[in-house]
Amino acid sequence: MAPIVHPVTDNHRSTPWTRRSHPMRAAHHGLMERQDETDERAERDGQDSRGTAREWARHWSWEPLPGLDLLRARYIRHTFPRHSHEGYTLGAVTHGVERVELPGTTLHAGPGTLVMVNPEVAHAARAGAPEGWAYATLYPSLALVREVADATGHPPGTPAFDRPIADDPRSGDLVRAVHRAVEQGDALAADTLLRVLLARLLTLYGTTAPQAAPASAGHRTAERARLLLEERLTDPPSLEQLAQAVGSSPFAVLRAFKAAYGMPPHTWLTDARVRRARTLLQTGVTPAETATAVGFTDQPHLNRHFTRIVGVTPGAYRRARGAG
């Protein structure tokens, strides 16, 4: 099954990438490489009727693989604002350069590298070169990665990756192989390749997330503020009202919240609304109804923020999950 793609509407320290050659160990590796070259040409050469490079994206899930979302895209001007995910992000760039901003560092990821972002880590992304970037990304849930970790003897605790980027062409090949198997409707191959990939990454880069230290006064303030924003998703307070509600000052709340969650309260609120919107859209709620339900002023307001954070429009996201 060929992927359905949708045009995209877009209303520290620097770590460079390097690509190293790697030997083909079996005949199927050669086949995989030739298929990758075909995929890369299709992604790289996507043009409109005037021959101008265009952006496109497909963000979807597949019922036989619960706990996994997939994204394939070509972006040139699109910018992902600071946001986070409940699960993991595993991205393999096939063309161009992606600039990824993480706490304390900025990465430049090109072909041959794999970007790994742990759950709830705030990050932003945009093109790192004039031609933009094309990539295949997997978003496995915490439950799925924990299941693979338990089955492969990973130490107890929450699995985590010990680095945000690796020069690892083989893992990138596996990410794209999972995509191809899903697109071809091959559940056995897709599930097998996904588990092989996760086991490989846990073996090479796996660690255990550190246990939370006793909460400081600032962290407790941030947590109370977050809980209040969750309760008032559709009717949030001002920063001053939020500070009064948690017994602090506006600047103290702002500092504590950014330290705890990697972004200021208003950015976190938008991200939380988009997360809630994704849940509603995949159950069949229309974009217009979703916009009201999560606190956006209207559907265009939802469209703008949803597309920036997720990479596709709410309508495309809903249709790709069979809910439209």
PDB file of C-alpha atoms in Angstrom:
ATOM      1  CA  MET A   1       0.000   0.000   0.000  1.00  0.00           C
ATOM      2  CA  ALA A   2       1.598   3.279  -1.083  1.00  0.00           C
ATOM      3  CA  PRO A   3       1.677   6.023   1.518  1.00  0.00           C
ATOM      4  CA  ILE A   4      -0.973   8.743   1.331  1.00  0.00           C
ATOM      5  CA  VAL A   5       0.803  12.031   1.762  1.00  0.00           C
ATOM      6  CA  HIS A   6      -0.606  15.437   2.541  1.00  0.00           C
ATOM      7  CA  PRO A   7       0.849  18.844   1.708  1.00  0.00           C
ATOM      8  CA  VAL A   8       1.846  20.669   4.874  1.00  0.00           C
ATOM      9  CA  THR A   9       0.342  24.049   5.635  1.00  0.00           C
ATOM     10  CA  ASP A  10       2.473  26.036   8.042  1.00  0.00           C
ATOM     11  CA  ASN A  11       0.048  28.980   9.058  1.00  0.00           C
ATOM     12  CA  HIS A  12      23.971  26.134  23.259  1.00  0.00           C
ATOM     13  CA  ARG A  13      26.110  23.557  21.895  1.00  0.00           C
ATOM     14  CA  SER A  14      26.062  22.271  18.357  1.00  0.00           C
ATOM     15  CA  THR A  15      26.658  18.613  17.447  1.00  0.00           C
ATOM     16  CA  PRO A  16      27.325  17.997  13.724  1.00  0.00           C
ATOM     17  CA  TRP A  17      26.488  14.763  11.944  1.00  0.00           C
ATOM     18  CA  THR A  18      28.826  12.553  10.037  1.00  0.00           C
ATOM     19  CA  ARG A  19      28.058   9.587   7.820  1.00  0.00           C
ATOM     20  CA  ARG A  20      30.175   6.478   7.882  1.00  0.00           C
ATOM     21  CA  SER A  21      30.111   3.617   5.406  1.00  0.00           C
ATOM     22  CA  HIS A  22      29.041   0.199   6.561  1.00  0.00           C
ATOM     23  CA  PRO A  23      29.377  -3.224   4.866  1.00  0.00           C
ATOM     24  CA  MET A  24      26.362  -5.151   3.597  1.00  0.00           C
ATOM     25  CA  ARG A  25      26.382  -8.396   5.546  1.00  0.00           C
ATOM     26  CA  ALA A  26      23.687 -10.240   3.610  1.00  0.00           C
ATOM     27  CA  ALA A  27      21.805 -10.040   0.326  1.00  0.00           C
ATOM     28  CA  HIS A  28      18.666  -8.627   1.941  1.00  0.00           C
ATOM     29  CA  HIS A  29      20.723  -5.693   3.166  1.00  0.00           C
ATOM     30  CA  GLY A  30      21.471  -4.858  -0.465  1.00  0.00           C
ATOM     31  CA  LEU A  31      17.778  -5.023  -1.310  1.00  0.00           C
ATOM     32  CA  MET A  32      17.014  -2.793   1.655  1.00  0.00           C
ATOM     33  CA  GLU A  33      19.634  -0.293   0.506  1.00  0.00           C
ATOM     34  CA  ARG A  34      18.225  -0.166  -3.043  1.00  0.00           C
ATOM     35  CA  GLN A  35      14.719   0.342  -1.680  1.00  0.00           C
ATOM     36  CA  ASP A  36      16.029   3.089   0.614  1.00  0.00           C
ATOM     37  CA  GLU A  37      17.592   4.814  -2.404  1.00  0.00           C
ATOM     38  CA  THR A  38      14.241   4.664  -4.211  1.00  0.00           C
ATOM     39  CA  ASP A  39      12.454   6.067  -1.140  1.00  0.00           C
ATOM     40  CA  GLU A  40      15.051   8.820  -0.731  1.00  0.00           C
ATOM     41  CA  ARG A  41      14.721   9.915  -4.367  1.00  0.00           C
ATOM     42  CA  ALA A  42      10.946  10.076  -4.002  1.00  0.00           C
ATOM     43  CA  GLU A  43      11.225  12.127  -0.826  1.00  0.00           C
ATOM     44  CA  ARG A  44      14.025  14.354  -2.133  1.00  0.00           C
ATOM     45  CA  ASP A  45      12.492  15.043  -5.537  1.00  0.00           C
ATOM     46  CA  GLY A  46       8.925  15.793  -4.434  1.00  0.00           C
ATOM     47  CA  GLN A  47       7.911  18.789  -6.573  1.00  0.00           C
ATOM     48  CA  ASP A  48       4.766  20.617  -7.543  1.00  0.00           C
ATOM     49  CA  SER A  49       3.576  21.145 -11.130  1.00  0.00           C
ATOM     50  CA  ARG A  50       6.022  24.036 -11.545  1.00  0.00           C
ATOM     51  CA  GLY A  51       8.999  21.937 -10.462  1.00  0.00           C
ATOM     52  CA  THR A  52       9.304  23.672  -7.101  1.00  0.00           C
ATOM     53  CA  ALA A  53      10.287  21.550  -4.111  1.00  0.00           C
ATOM     54  CA  ARG A  54       7.245  21.054  -1.877  1.00  0.00           C
ATOM     55  CA  GLU A  55       6.555  19.969   1.667  1.00  0.00           C
ATOM     56  CA  TRP A  56       4.484  16.886   2.370  1.00  0.00           C
ATOM     57  CA  ALA A  57       3.785  14.680   5.345  1.00  0.00           C
ATOM     58  CA  ARG A  58       1.871  11.621   6.479  1.00  0.00           C
ATOM     59  CA  HIS A  59       1.269  10.974  10.191  1.00  0.00           C
ATOM     60  CA  TRP A  60      -0.607   7.773  10.966  1.00  0.00           C
ATOM     61  CA  SER A  61      -1.075   4.693  13.112  1.00  0.00           C
ATOM     62  CA  TRP A  62      -2.029   1.117  12.230  1.00  0.00           C
ATOM     63  CA  GLU A  63      -4.346  -1.099  14.248  1.00  0.00           C
ATOM     64  CA  PRO A  64      -2.135  -4.251  14.095  1.00  0.00           C
ATOM     65  CA  LEU A  65       0.660  -2.256  15.815  1.00  0.00           C
ATOM     66  CA  PRO A  66      -0.872  -0.668  18.913  1.00  0.00           C
ATOM     67  CA  GLY A  67       1.328   1.751  20.791  1.00  0.00           C
ATOM     68  CA  LEU A  68       3.032   3.130  17.676  1.00  0.00           C
ATOM     69  CA  ASP A  69       2.579   6.264  15.561  1.00  0.00           C
ATOM     70  CA  LEU A  70       4.511   6.885  12.348  1.00  0.00           C
ATOM     71  CA  LEU A  71       5.518  10.019  10.445  1.00  0.00           C
ATOM     72  CA  ARG A  72       7.092  10.343   7.018  1.00  0.00           C
ATOM     73  CA  ALA A  73       7.669  13.843   5.764  1.00  0.00           C
ATOM     74  CA  ARG A  74       9.636  16.339   3.727  1.00  0.00           C
ATOM     75  CA  TYR A  75       9.875  19.771   5.358  1.00  0.00           C
ATOM     76  CA  ILE A  76      11.548  22.912   4.066  1.00  0.00           C
ATOM     77  CA  ARG A  77      10.024  25.909   5.863  1.00  0.00           C
ATOM     78  CA  HIS A  78       8.076  24.109   8.566  1.00  0.00           C
ATOM     79  CA  THR A  79       9.188  24.754  12.146  1.00  0.00           C
ATOM     80  CA  PHE A  80       8.193  22.575  15.090  1.00  0.00           C
ATOM     81  CA  PRO A  81       7.817  24.748  18.211  1.00  0.00           C
ATOM     82  CA  ARG A  82       8.954  23.504  21.596  1.00  0.00           C
ATOM     83  CA  HIS A  83       6.819  20.534  22.619  1.00  0.00           C
ATOM     84  CA  SER A  84       7.127  17.053  24.130  1.00  0.00           C
ATOM     85  CA  HIS A  85       5.676  13.573  23.679  1.00  0.00           C
ATOM     86  CA  GLU A  86       4.280  11.046  26.116  1.00  0.00           C
ATOM     87  CA  GLY A  87       6.329   8.329  24.409  1.00  0.00           C
ATOM     88  CA  TYR A  88       9.639   8.117  22.549  1.00  0.00           C
ATOM     89  CA  THR A  89      10.710   9.734  19.264  1.00  0.00           C
ATOM     90  CA  LEU A  90      13.031   7.844  16.885  1.00  0.00           C
ATOM     91  CA  GLY A  91      13.829   9.786  13.725  1.00  0.00           C
ATOM     92  CA  ALA A  92      15.974   8.755  10.736  1.00  0.00           C
ATOM     93  CA  VAL A  93      16.806  11.534   8.276  1.00  0.00           C
ATOM     94  CA  THR A  94      17.019  10.399   4.645  1.00  0.00           C
ATOM     95  CA  HIS A  95      17.879  13.709   2.985  1.00  0.00           C
ATOM     96  CA  GLY A  96      19.015  17.143   4.039  1.00  0.00           C
ATOM     97  CA  VAL A  97      19.635  18.252   7.617  1.00  0.00           C
ATOM     98  CA  GLU A  98      17.269  18.562  10.576  1.00  0.00           C
ATOM     99  CA  ARG A  99      18.149  20.989  13.375  1.00  0.00           C
ATOM    100  CA  VAL A 100      16.847  19.712  16.725  1.00  0.00           C
ATOM    101  CA  GLU A 101      16.909  21.912  19.822  1.00  0.00           C
ATOM    102  CA  LEU A 102      17.021  20.024  23.116  1.00  0.00           C
ATOM    103  CA  PRO A 103      17.712  21.156  26.681  1.00  0.00           C
ATOM    104  CA  GLY A 104      21.327  22.290  26.728  1.00  0.00           C
ATOM    105  CA  THR A 105      22.233  21.336  23.166  1.00  0.00           C
ATOM    106  CA  THR A 106      21.375  21.729  19.492  1.00  0.00           C
ATOM    107  CA  LEU A 107      21.803  18.791  17.102  1.00  0.00           C
ATOM    108  CA  HIS A 108      22.213  18.721  13.340  1.00  0.00           C
ATOM    109  CA  ALA A 109      20.989  15.366  12.052  1.00  0.00           C
ATOM    110  CA  GLY A 110      21.660  14.168   8.511  1.00  0.00           C
ATOM    111  CA  PRO A 111      21.523  10.850   6.656  1.00  0.00           C
ATOM    112  CA  GLY A 112      23.087   8.026   8.647  1.00  0.00           C
ATOM    113  CA  THR A 113      22.139   9.451  12.033  1.00  0.00           C
ATOM    114  CA  LEU A 114      19.319   8.510  14.381  1.00  0.00           C
ATOM    115  CA  VAL A 115      17.663  11.048  16.694  1.00  0.00           C
ATOM    116  CA  MET A 116      16.305   9.640  19.981  1.00  0.00           C
ATOM    117  CA  VAL A 117      14.126  11.760  22.276  1.00  0.00           C
ATOM    118  CA  ASN A 118      12.910  10.338  25.583  1.00  0.00           C
ATOM    119  CA  PRO A 119       9.358  10.867  26.906  1.00  0.00           C
ATOM    120  CA  GLU A 120       8.404  14.337  28.130  1.00  0.00           C
ATOM    121  CA  VAL A 121      11.669  15.934  26.961  1.00  0.00           C
ATOM    122  CA  ALA A 122      10.893  19.358  25.480  1.00  0.00           C
ATOM    123  CA  HIS A 123      12.356  19.894  22.018  1.00  0.00           C
ATOM    124  CA  ALA A 124      11.933  21.949  18.849  1.00  0.00           C
ATOM    125  CA  ALA A 125      12.968  21.289  15.244  1.00  0.00           C
ATOM    126  CA  ARG A 126      13.416  22.998  11.908  1.00  0.00           C
ATOM    127  CA  ALA A 127      15.486  22.740   8.755  1.00  0.00           C
ATOM    128  CA  GLY A 128      19.226  22.828   9.241  1.00  0.00           C
ATOM    129  CA  ALA A 129      19.973  23.384   5.543  1.00  0.00           C
ATOM    130  CA  PRO A 130      18.284  25.354   2.705  1.00  0.00           C
ATOM    131  CA  GLU A 131      16.880  22.177   1.129  1.00  0.00           C
ATOM    132  CA  GLY A 132      15.141  21.210   4.362  1.00  0.00           C
ATOM    133  CA  TRP A 133      15.003  17.598   5.401  1.00  0.00           C
ATOM    134  CA  ALA A 134      13.137  14.354   4.714  1.00  0.00           C
ATOM    135  CA  TYR A 135      12.795  11.693   7.363  1.00  0.00           C
ATOM    136  CA  ALA A 136      10.996   8.647   8.712  1.00  0.00           C
ATOM    137  CA  THR A 137      10.012   8.759  12.373  1.00  0.00           C
ATOM    138  CA  LEU A 138       8.574   6.230  14.817  1.00  0.00           C
ATOM    139  CA  TYR A 139       6.774   7.187  18.033  1.00  0.00           C
ATOM    140  CA  PRO A 140       6.640   4.043  20.225  1.00  0.00           C
ATOM    141  CA  SER A 141       4.740   4.318  23.498  1.00  0.00           C
ATOM    142  CA  LEU A 142       6.362   3.986  26.898  1.00  0.00           C
ATOM    143  CA  ALA A 143       4.435   0.747  27.445  1.00  0.00           C
ATOM    144  CA  LEU A 144       5.762  -0.784  24.213  1.00  0.00           C
ATOM    145  CA  VAL A 145       9.396   0.120  24.915  1.00  0.00           C
ATOM    146  CA  ARG A 146       9.064  -1.105  28.496  1.00  0.00           C
ATOM    147  CA  GLU A 147       7.672  -4.432  27.212  1.00  0.00           C
ATOM    148  CA  VAL A 148      10.690  -4.912  24.933  1.00  0.00           C
ATOM    149  CA  ALA A 149      13.047  -3.830  27.736  1.00  0.00           C
ATOM    150  CA  ASP A 150      11.570  -6.391  30.120  1.00  0.00           C
ATOM    151  CA  ALA A 151      11.759  -9.146  27.488  1.00  0.00           C
ATOM    152  CA  THR A 152      15.424  -8.440  26.740  1.00  0.00           C
ATOM    153  CA  GLY A 153      16.645  -8.243  30.329  1.00  0.00           C
ATOM    154  CA  HIS A 154      16.952  -4.469  30.568  1.00  0.00           C
ATOM    155  CA  PRO A 155      17.410  -3.254  34.161  1.00  0.00           C
ATOM    156  CA  PRO A 156      14.215  -2.444  36.077  1.00  0.00           C
ATOM    157  CA  GLY A 157      12.881   1.086  35.880  1.00  0.00           C
ATOM    158  CA  THR A 158      11.790   3.406  33.104  1.00  0.00           C
ATOM    159  CA  PRO A 159      13.827   2.747  29.932  1.00  0.00           C
ATOM    160  CA  ALA A 160      15.655   5.729  28.469  1.00  0.00           C
ATOM    161  CA  PHE A 161      18.250   6.393  25.787  1.00  0.00           C
ATOM    162  CA  ASP A 162      21.561   7.778  26.996  1.00  0.00           C
ATOM    163  CA  ARG A 163      22.140  10.120  24.044  1.00  0.00           C
ATOM    164  CA  PRO A 164      19.938  12.193  21.733  1.00  0.00           C
ATOM    165  CA  ILE A 165      21.742  11.318  18.497  1.00  0.00           C
ATOM    166  CA  ALA A 166      23.836   8.434  17.166  1.00  0.00           C
ATOM    167  CA  ASP A 167      25.766   7.823  13.962  1.00  0.00           C
ATOM    168  CA  ASP A 168      23.939   4.563  13.258  1.00  0.00           C
ATOM    169  CA  PRO A 169      22.934   3.882   9.629  1.00  0.00           C
ATOM    170  CA  ARG A 170      21.785   0.339  10.454  1.00  0.00           C
ATOM    171  CA  SER A 171      19.190   1.560  12.943  1.00  0.00           C
ATOM    172  CA  GLY A 172      18.030   4.128  10.391  1.00  0.00           C
ATOM    173  CA  ASP A 173      17.577   1.301   7.889  1.00  0.00           C
ATOM    174  CA  LEU A 174      15.394  -0.520  10.427  1.00  0.00           C
ATOM    175  CA  VAL A 175      13.236   2.559  11.043  1.00  0.00           C
ATOM    176  CA  ARG A 176      12.549   2.813   7.316  1.00  0.00           C
ATOM    177  CA  ALA A 177      11.996  -0.941   7.063  1.00  0.00           C
ATOM    178  CA  VAL A 178       9.244  -0.697   9.711  1.00  0.00           C
ATOM    179  CA  HIS A 179       7.629   2.065   7.654  1.00  0.00           C
ATOM    180  CA  ARG A 180       7.735   0.003   4.462  1.00  0.00           C
ATOM    181  CA  ALA A 181       6.264  -3.073   6.155  1.00  0.00           C
ATOM    182  CA  VAL A 182       3.380  -1.008   7.570  1.00  0.00           C
ATOM    183  CA  GLU A 183       2.760   0.656   4.200  1.00  0.00           C
ATOM    184  CA  GLN A 184       2.681  -2.793   2.570  1.00  0.00           C
ATOM    185  CA  GLY A 185       0.251  -4.140   5.194  1.00  0.00           C
ATOM    186  CA  ASP A 186       2.715  -6.783   6.432  1.00  0.00           C
ATOM    187  CA  ALA A 187       1.919  -6.999  10.155  1.00  0.00           C
ATOM    188  CA  LEU A 188       4.319  -9.856  10.888  1.00  0.00           C
ATOM    189  CA  ALA A 189       7.294  -8.110   9.312  1.00  0.00           C
ATOM    190  CA  ALA A 190       6.424  -4.717  10.803  1.00  0.00           C
ATOM    191  CA  ASP A 191       6.038  -6.041  14.347  1.00  0.00           C
ATOM    192  CA  THR A 192       9.201  -8.131  14.069  1.00  0.00           C
ATOM    193  CA  LEU A 193      11.320  -5.306  12.674  1.00  0.00           C
ATOM    194  CA  LEU A 194       9.998  -2.868  15.276  1.00  0.00           C
ATOM    195  CA  ARG A 195      10.953  -5.158  18.160  1.00  0.00           C
ATOM    196  CA  VAL A 196      14.354  -5.893  16.626  1.00  0.00           C
ATOM    197  CA  LEU A 197      14.961  -2.150  16.332  1.00  0.00           C
ATOM    198  CA  LEU A 198      13.909  -1.405  19.926  1.00  0.00           C
ATOM    199  CA  ALA A 199      15.988  -4.276  21.296  1.00  0.00           C
ATOM    200  CA  ARG A 200      19.000  -3.050  19.315  1.00  0.00           C
ATOM    201  CA  LEU A 201      18.632   0.522  20.556  1.00  0.00           C
ATOM    202  CA  LEU A 202      18.200  -0.572  24.167  1.00  0.00           C
ATOM    203  CA  THR A 203      21.324  -2.726  23.876  1.00  0.00           C
ATOM    204  CA  LEU A 204      23.420   0.010  22.285  1.00  0.00           C
ATOM    205  CA  TYR A 205      22.091   3.134  24.000  1.00  0.00           C
ATOM    206  CA  GLY A 206      19.693   1.997  26.705  1.00  0.00           C
ATOM    207  CA  THR A 207      19.799   3.137  30.279  1.00  0.00           C
ATOM    208  CA  THR A 208      17.296   3.716  33.063  1.00  0.00           C
ATOM    209  CA  ALA A 209      15.771   7.106  33.734  1.00  0.00           C
ATOM    210  CA  PRO A 210      17.048   8.434  37.059  1.00  0.00           C
ATOM    211  CA  GLN A 211      14.638   8.261  39.954  1.00  0.00           C
ATOM    212  CA  ALA A 212      13.111  11.587  40.824  1.00  0.00           C
ATOM    213  CA  ALA A 213      14.943  13.392  43.590  1.00  0.00           C
ATOM    214  CA  PRO A 214      12.917  14.772  46.489  1.00  0.00           C
ATOM    215  CA  ALA A 215      10.885  17.622  45.041  1.00  0.00           C
ATOM    216  CA  SER A 216      12.268  21.092  45.668  1.00  0.00           C
ATOM    217  CA  ALA A 217      10.017  24.012  46.506  1.00  0.00           C
ATOM    218  CA  GLY A 218      10.298  25.210  42.906  1.00  0.00           C
ATOM    219  CA  HIS A 219       9.352  21.821  41.496  1.00  0.00           C
ATOM    220  CA  ARG A 220       6.351  21.612  43.800  1.00  0.00           C
ATOM    221  CA  THR A 221       5.262  25.053  42.618  1.00  0.00           C
ATOM    222  CA  ALA A 222       5.599  23.978  38.976  1.00  0.00           C
ATOM    223  CA  GLU A 223       3.643  20.785  39.563  1.00  0.00           C
ATOM    224  CA  ARG A 224       0.785  22.644  41.253  1.00  0.00           C
ATOM    225  CA  ALA A 225       0.718  25.113  38.375  1.00  0.00           C
ATOM    226  CA  ARG A 226       0.642  22.284  35.807  1.00  0.00           C
ATOM    227  CA  LEU A 227      -2.223  20.519  37.577  1.00  0.00           C
ATOM    228  CA  LEU A 228      -4.204  23.742  37.638  1.00  0.00           C
ATOM    229  CA  LEU A 229      -3.624  24.285  33.919  1.00  0.00           C
ATOM    230  CA  GLU A 230      -4.766  20.720  33.215  1.00  0.00           C
ATOM    231  CA  GLU A 231      -7.985  21.388  35.132  1.00  0.00           C
ATOM    232  CA  ARG A 232      -8.549  24.663  33.290  1.00  0.00           C
ATOM    233  CA  LEU A 233      -7.489  23.640  29.801  1.00  0.00           C
ATOM    234  CA  THR A 234     -10.343  25.568  28.184  1.00  0.00           C
ATOM    235  CA  ASP A 235     -10.313  28.518  30.591  1.00  0.00           C
ATOM    236  CA  PRO A 236      -6.731  29.095  31.723  1.00  0.00           C
ATOM    237  CA  PRO A 237      -5.759  31.797  34.218  1.00  0.00           C
ATOM    238  CA  SER A 238      -3.322  34.600  33.548  1.00  0.00           C
ATOM    239  CA  LEU A 239       0.237  34.147  34.791  1.00  0.00           C
ATOM    240  CA  GLU A 240      -0.510  36.433  37.736  1.00  0.00           C
ATOM    241  CA  GLN A 241      -3.679  34.487  38.605  1.00  0.00           C
ATOM    242  CA  LEU A 242      -1.759  31.231  38.288  1.00  0.00           C
ATOM    243  CA  ALA A 243       0.923  32.519  40.644  1.00  0.00           C
ATOM    244  CA  GLN A 244      -1.663  33.643  43.186  1.00  0.00           C
ATOM    245  CA  ALA A 245      -3.365  30.251  43.034  1.00  0.00           C
ATOM    246  CA  VAL A 246      -0.123  28.413  43.890  1.00  0.00           C
ATOM    247  CA  GLY A 247       1.065  30.970  46.428  1.00  0.00           C
ATOM    248  CA  SER A 248       3.988  32.364  44.459  1.00  0.00           C
ATOM    249  CA  SER A 249       4.989  35.277  42.224  1.00  0.00           C
ATOM    250  CA  PRO A 250       4.656  35.376  38.408  1.00  0.00           C
ATOM    251  CA  PHE A 251       8.406  35.312  37.738  1.00  0.00           C
ATOM    252  CA  ALA A 252       8.983  32.553  40.293  1.00  0.00           C
ATOM    253  CA  VAL A 253       6.287  30.422  38.634  1.00  0.00           C
ATOM    254  CA  LEU A 254       7.761  31.113  35.200  1.00  0.00           C
ATOM    255  CA  ARG A 255      11.282  30.100  36.291  1.00  0.00           C
ATOM    256  CA  ALA A 256      10.084  26.999  38.142  1.00  0.00           C
ATOM    257  CA  PHE A 257       7.827  25.845  35.298  1.00  0.00           C
ATOM    258  CA  LYS A 258      10.552  26.198  32.641  1.00  0.00           C
ATOM    259  CA  ALA A 259      13.020  24.346  34.851  1.00  0.00           C
ATOM    260  CA  ALA A 260      10.575  21.471  35.424  1.00  0.00           C
ATOM    261  CA  TYR A 261       8.986  21.095  31.982  1.00  0.00           C
ATOM    262  CA  GLY A 262      11.393  22.755  29.549  1.00  0.00           C
ATOM    263  CA  MET A 263       8.943  25.410  28.375  1.00  0.00           C
ATOM    264  CA  PRO A 264       6.909  28.284  29.837  1.00  0.00           C
ATOM    265  CA  PRO A 265       3.304  27.699  30.981  1.00  0.00           C
ATOM    266  CA  HIS A 266       1.633  29.155  27.867  1.00  0.00           C
ATOM    267  CA  THR A 267       3.716  26.938  25.542  1.00  0.00           C
ATOM    268  CA  TRP A 268       2.992  23.897  27.710  1.00  0.00           C
ATOM    269  CA  LEU A 269      -0.739  24.731  27.600  1.00  0.00           C
ATOM    270  CA  THR A 270      -0.772  24.784  23.788  1.00  0.00           C
ATOM    271  CA  ASP A 271       1.068  21.460  23.689  1.00  0.00           C
ATOM    272  CA  ALA A 272      -1.411  19.953  26.183  1.00  0.00           C
ATOM    273  CA  ARG A 273      -4.355  21.155  24.099  1.00  0.00           C
ATOM    274  CA  VAL A 274      -2.868  19.588  20.969  1.00  0.00           C
ATOM    275  CA  ARG A 275      -2.330  16.275  22.811  1.00  0.00           C
ATOM    276  CA  ARG A 276      -5.969  16.293  23.874  1.00  0.00           C
ATOM    277  CA  ALA A 277      -7.003  17.201  20.326  1.00  0.00           C
ATOM    278  CA  ARG A 278      -5.154  14.175  18.952  1.00  0.00           C
ATOM    279  CA  THR A 279      -7.093  11.886  21.294  1.00  0.00           C
ATOM    280  CA  LEU A 280     -10.423  13.372  20.217  1.00  0.00           C
ATOM    281  CA  LEU A 281      -9.640  13.368  16.502  1.00  0.00           C
ATOM    282  CA  GLN A 282      -8.654   9.712  16.431  1.00  0.00           C
ATOM    283  CA  THR A 283     -11.996   8.806  18.021  1.00  0.00           C
ATOM    284  CA  GLY A 284     -13.850  10.568  15.193  1.00  0.00           C
ATOM    285  CA  VAL A 285     -14.590  13.994  16.681  1.00  0.00           C
ATOM    286  CA  THR A 286     -14.548  16.645  13.944  1.00  0.00           C
ATOM    287  CA  PRO A 287     -11.847  19.339  13.921  1.00  0.00           C
ATOM    288  CA  ALA A 288     -14.447  22.060  14.594  1.00  0.00           C
ATOM    289  CA  GLU A 289     -15.817  20.225  17.628  1.00  0.00           C
ATOM    290  CA  THR A 290     -12.304  19.397  18.801  1.00  0.00           C
ATOM    291  CA  ALA A 291     -11.215  23.042  18.668  1.00  0.00           C
ATOM    292  CA  THR A 292     -13.972  24.042  21.082  1.00  0.00           C
ATOM    293  CA  ALA A 293     -13.487  21.029  23.332  1.00  0.00           C
ATOM    294  CA  VAL A 294      -9.782  21.715  23.978  1.00  0.00           C
ATOM    295  CA  GLY A 295      -9.991  25.482  24.373  1.00  0.00           C
ATOM    296  CA  PHE A 296      -8.935  26.918  21.007  1.00  0.00           C
ATOM    297  CA  THR A 297     -10.965  29.913  19.864  1.00  0.00           C
ATOM    298  CA  ASP A 298     -11.966  28.337  16.540  1.00  0.00           C
ATOM    299  CA  GLN A 299     -10.936  25.702  14.001  1.00  0.00           C
ATOM    300  CA  PRO A 300      -8.310  27.870  12.254  1.00  0.00           C
ATOM    301  CA  HIS A 301      -6.694  28.411  15.676  1.00  0.00           C
ATOM    302  CA  LEU A 302      -6.569  24.628  16.180  1.00  0.00           C
ATOM    303  CA  ASN A 303      -5.315  24.080  12.628  1.00  0.00           C
ATOM    304  CA  ARG A 304      -2.417  26.482  13.086  1.00  0.00           C
ATOM    305  CA  HIS A 305      -1.118  25.092  16.369  1.00  0.00           C
ATOM    306  CA  PHE A 306      -1.873  21.429  15.578  1.00  0.00           C
ATOM    307  CA  THR A 307      -0.034  21.567  12.246  1.00  0.00           C
ATOM    308  CA  ARG A 308       3.000  23.268  13.779  1.00  0.00           C
ATOM    309  CA  ILE A 309       3.345  20.685  16.570  1.00  0.00           C
ATOM    310  CA  VAL A 310       2.198  17.453  14.869  1.00  0.00           C
ATOM    311  CA  GLY A 311       3.386  18.194  11.341  1.00  0.00           C
ATOM    312  CA  VAL A 312       0.061  17.586   9.548  1.00  0.00           C
ATOM    313  CA  THR A 313      -3.354  19.248   9.661  1.00  0.00           C
ATOM    314  CA  PRO A 314      -6.075  17.991  12.058  1.00  0.00           C
ATOM    315  CA  GLY A 315      -8.145  16.768   9.105  1.00  0.00           C
ATOM    316  CA  ALA A 316      -5.255  14.769   7.624  1.00  0.00           C
ATOM    317  CA  TYR A 317      -4.449  13.318  11.050  1.00  0.00           C
ATOM    318  CA  ARG A 318      -8.076  12.234  11.529  1.00  0.00           C
ATOM    319  CA  ARG A 319      -8.410  10.705   8.031  1.00  0.00           C
ATOM    320  CA  ALA A 320      -5.141   8.755   8.370  1.00  0.00           C
ATOM    321  CA  ARG A 321      -6.630   6.970  11.381  1.00  0.00           C
ATOM    322  CA  GLY A 322      -9.820   6.003   9.543  1.00  0.00           C
ATOM    323  CA  ALA A 323     -11.894   8.421  11.589  1.00  0.00           C
ATOM    324  CA  GLY A 324     -12.790  10.833   8.815  1.00  0.00           C
TER     325      GLY A 324
END
